[in-house]
Short mmCIF file of C-alpha atoms in Angstrom, two decimals:
data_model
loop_
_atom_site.label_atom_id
_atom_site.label_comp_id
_atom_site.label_asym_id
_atom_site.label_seq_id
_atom_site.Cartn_x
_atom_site.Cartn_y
_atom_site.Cartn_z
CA UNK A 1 -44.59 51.22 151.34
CA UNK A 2 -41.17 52.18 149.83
CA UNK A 3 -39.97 49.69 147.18
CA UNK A 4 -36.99 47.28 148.09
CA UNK A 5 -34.09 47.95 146.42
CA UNK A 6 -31.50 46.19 144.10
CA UNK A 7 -28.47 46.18 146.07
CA UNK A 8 -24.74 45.33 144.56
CA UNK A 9 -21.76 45.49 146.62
CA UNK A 10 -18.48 46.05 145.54
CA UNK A 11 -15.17 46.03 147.12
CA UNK A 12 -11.41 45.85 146.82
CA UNK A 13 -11.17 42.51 148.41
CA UNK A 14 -8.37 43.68 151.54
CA UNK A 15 -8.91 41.28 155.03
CA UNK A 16 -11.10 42.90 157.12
CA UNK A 17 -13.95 45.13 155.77
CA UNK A 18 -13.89 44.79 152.54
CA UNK A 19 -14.00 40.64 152.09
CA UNK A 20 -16.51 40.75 155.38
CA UNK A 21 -18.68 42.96 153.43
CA UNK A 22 -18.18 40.59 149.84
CA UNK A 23 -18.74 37.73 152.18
CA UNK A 24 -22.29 39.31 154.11
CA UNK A 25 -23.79 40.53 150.86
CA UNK A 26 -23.30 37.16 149.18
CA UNK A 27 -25.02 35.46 152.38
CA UNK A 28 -28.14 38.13 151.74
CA UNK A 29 -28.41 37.35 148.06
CA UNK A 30 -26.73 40.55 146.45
CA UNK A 31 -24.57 40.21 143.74
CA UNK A 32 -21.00 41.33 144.60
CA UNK A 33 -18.06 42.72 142.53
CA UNK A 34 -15.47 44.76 142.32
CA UNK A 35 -11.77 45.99 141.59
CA UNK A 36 -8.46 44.59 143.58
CA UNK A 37 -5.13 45.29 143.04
CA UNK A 38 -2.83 42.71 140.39
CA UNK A 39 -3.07 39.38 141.04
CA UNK A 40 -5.76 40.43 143.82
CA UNK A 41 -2.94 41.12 146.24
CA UNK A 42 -4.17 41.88 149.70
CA UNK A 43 -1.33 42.18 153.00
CA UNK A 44 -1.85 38.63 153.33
CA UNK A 45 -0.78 38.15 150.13
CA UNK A 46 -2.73 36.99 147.03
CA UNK A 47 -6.42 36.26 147.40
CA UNK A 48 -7.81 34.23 144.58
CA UNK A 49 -11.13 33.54 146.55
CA UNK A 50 -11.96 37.03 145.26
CA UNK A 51 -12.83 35.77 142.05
CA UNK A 52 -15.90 33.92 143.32
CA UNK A 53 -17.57 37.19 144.50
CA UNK A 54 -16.88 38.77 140.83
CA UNK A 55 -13.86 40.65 141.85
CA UNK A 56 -11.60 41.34 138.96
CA UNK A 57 -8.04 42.86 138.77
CA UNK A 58 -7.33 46.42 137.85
CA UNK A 59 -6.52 47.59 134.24
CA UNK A 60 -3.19 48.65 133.43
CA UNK A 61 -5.27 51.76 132.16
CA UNK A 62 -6.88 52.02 135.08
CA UNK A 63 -3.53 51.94 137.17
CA UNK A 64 -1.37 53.93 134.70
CA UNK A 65 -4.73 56.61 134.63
CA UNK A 66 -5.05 57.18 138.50
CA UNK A 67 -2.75 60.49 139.70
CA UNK A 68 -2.69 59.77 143.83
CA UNK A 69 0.67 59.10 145.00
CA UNK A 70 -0.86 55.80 147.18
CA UNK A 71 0.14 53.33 144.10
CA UNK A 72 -0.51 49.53 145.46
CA UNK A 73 -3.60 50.17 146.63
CA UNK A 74 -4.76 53.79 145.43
CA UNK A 75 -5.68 52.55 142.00
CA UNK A 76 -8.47 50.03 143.09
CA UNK A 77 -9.73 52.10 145.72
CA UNK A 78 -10.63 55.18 143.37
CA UNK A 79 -11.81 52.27 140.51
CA UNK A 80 -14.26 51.19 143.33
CA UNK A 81 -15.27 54.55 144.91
CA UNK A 82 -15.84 55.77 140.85
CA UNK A 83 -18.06 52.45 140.36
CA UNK A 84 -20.07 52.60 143.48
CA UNK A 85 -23.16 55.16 144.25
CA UNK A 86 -22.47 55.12 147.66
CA UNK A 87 -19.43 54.02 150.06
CA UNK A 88 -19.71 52.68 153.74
CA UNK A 89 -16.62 52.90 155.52
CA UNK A 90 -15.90 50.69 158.63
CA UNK A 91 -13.18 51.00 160.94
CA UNK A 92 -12.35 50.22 164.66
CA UNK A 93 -11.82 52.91 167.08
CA UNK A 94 -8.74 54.69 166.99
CA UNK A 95 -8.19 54.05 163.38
CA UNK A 96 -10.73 56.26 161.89
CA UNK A 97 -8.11 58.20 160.24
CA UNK A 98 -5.94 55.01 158.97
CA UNK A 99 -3.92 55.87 155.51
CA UNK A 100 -6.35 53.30 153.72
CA UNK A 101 -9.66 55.06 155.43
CA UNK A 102 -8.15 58.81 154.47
CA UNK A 103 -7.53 57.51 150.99
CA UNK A 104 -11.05 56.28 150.32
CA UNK A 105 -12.92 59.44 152.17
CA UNK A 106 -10.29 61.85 150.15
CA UNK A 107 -11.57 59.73 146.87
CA UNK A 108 -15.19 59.93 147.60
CA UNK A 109 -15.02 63.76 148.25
CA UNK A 110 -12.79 64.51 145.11
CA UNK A 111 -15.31 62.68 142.96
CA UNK A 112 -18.37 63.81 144.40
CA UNK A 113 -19.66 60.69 145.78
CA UNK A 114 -22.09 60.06 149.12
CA UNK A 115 -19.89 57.92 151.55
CA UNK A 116 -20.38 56.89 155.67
CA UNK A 117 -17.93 56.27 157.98
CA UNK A 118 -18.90 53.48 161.19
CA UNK A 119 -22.96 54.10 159.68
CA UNK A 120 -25.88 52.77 161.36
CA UNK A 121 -28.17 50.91 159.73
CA UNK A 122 -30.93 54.01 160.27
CA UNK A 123 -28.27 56.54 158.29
CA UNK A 124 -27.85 53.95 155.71
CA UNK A 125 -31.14 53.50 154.78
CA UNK A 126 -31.46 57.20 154.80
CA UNK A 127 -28.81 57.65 152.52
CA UNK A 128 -30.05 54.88 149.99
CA UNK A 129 -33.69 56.61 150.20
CA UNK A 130 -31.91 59.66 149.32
CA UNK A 131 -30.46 58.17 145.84
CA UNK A 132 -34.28 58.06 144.70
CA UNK A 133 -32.53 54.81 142.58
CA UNK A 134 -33.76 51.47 142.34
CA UNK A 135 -30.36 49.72 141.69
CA UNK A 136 -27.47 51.26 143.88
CA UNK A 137 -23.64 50.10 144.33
CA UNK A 138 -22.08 50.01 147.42
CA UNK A 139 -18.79 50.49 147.52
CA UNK A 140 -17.52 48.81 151.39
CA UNK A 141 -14.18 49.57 152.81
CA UNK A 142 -12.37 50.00 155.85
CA UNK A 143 -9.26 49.11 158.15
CA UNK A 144 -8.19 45.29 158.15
CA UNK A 145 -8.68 45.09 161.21
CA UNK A 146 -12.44 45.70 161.53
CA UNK A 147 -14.19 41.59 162.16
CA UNK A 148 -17.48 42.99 163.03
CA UNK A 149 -19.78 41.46 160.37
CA UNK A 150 -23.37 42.29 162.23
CA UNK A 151 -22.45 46.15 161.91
CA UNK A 152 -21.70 45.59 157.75
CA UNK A 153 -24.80 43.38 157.40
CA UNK A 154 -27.30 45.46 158.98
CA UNK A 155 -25.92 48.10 157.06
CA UNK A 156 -26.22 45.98 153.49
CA UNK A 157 -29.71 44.83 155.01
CA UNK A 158 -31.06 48.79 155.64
CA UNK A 159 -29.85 49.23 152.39
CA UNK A 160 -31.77 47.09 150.74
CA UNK A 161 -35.29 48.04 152.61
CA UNK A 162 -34.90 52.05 152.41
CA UNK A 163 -36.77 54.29 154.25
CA UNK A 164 -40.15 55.42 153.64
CA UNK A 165 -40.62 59.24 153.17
CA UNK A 166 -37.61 60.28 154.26
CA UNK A 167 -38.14 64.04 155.36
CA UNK A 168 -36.57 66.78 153.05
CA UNK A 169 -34.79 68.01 155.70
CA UNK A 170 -32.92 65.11 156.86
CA UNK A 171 -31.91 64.33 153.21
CA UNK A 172 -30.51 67.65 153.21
CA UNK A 173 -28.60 67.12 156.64
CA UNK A 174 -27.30 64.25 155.19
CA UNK A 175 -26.37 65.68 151.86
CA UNK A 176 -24.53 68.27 154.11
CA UNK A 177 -22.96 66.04 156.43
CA UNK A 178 -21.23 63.89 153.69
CA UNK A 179 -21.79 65.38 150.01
CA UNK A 180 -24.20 65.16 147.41
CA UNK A 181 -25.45 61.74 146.25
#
């Protein structure tokens, strides 16, 4: 039986995907974190809720440091892709390829990190097998728009119960399909 493992989600706090997936992995026990933007700004304006799930602003050294041209929300988003071992991505049809979405994927890929886009729980806790670690970060982030907190929560909840004996050659189809872990 494979071990459970220690799951910690982390986020930039924005409506949508990132708070739902703050507010699911709270509800399932994990500890949550992250980085937002100063004086956790989100395009509702500023969230101070954030600090409850461990959310904490980003570093002047961390903003002057980051070289994307994306500067509200750039900064966080690489802090959070840099912290995490793995980022799920979740985003409602037709905005797969939002600015926000592009940013994170672009991030991911230029720092050589496993990420998901719209993941079902089964490819999740493939991808989490694939690790081989018994504490992973999970970076979650995605358009504002996305509500759908069963798709995030199964996702955080296949996480957390990866699978057994993966096969070597789905680990490599994964590997291929989004980078190595």
């Amino acid at each position: 039986m494979a071990k459970k493992v220690k799951i910690r989600v982390i986020s930039g706090g924005q409506i949508g995907a990132d708070k739902i997936g703050l507010e699911e992995a709270k509800k399932l026990g994990f500890q949550t974190g992250g980085t937002a933007p100063k004086k956790y700004q989100t395009s509702r304006g500023s969230d101070l809720s954030l600090k409850d799930f461990g959310v904490s602003e980003i570093s002047d050294a961390d903003t002057t440091s980051y070289q994307g041209r994306e500067r509200r929300y750039g900064p966080r988003t690489e802090q959070n892709v840099l912290k995490s071992d793995v980022t799920l991505i979740y985003t409602v049809e037709g905005k797969e390829d939002s600015p926000g979405s592009r940013l994170t994927r672009n991030l991911a890929k230029k720092h050589n990190k496993p990420f998901l886009q719209n993941p079902t729980p089964s490819q999740v806790s493939n991808l989490v097998s694939g690790l081989g670690k018994e504490n992973v970060t999970i970076n979650v982030a995605g358009n504002r728009e996305f509500t759908n907190r069963k798709a995030i929560s199964q996702g955080l909840q296949a996480a957390s119960n990866p699978t057994r004996n993966m096969p070597k050659n789905l680990s490599k189809a994964i590997q291929s399909r989004i980078g190595p872990p």
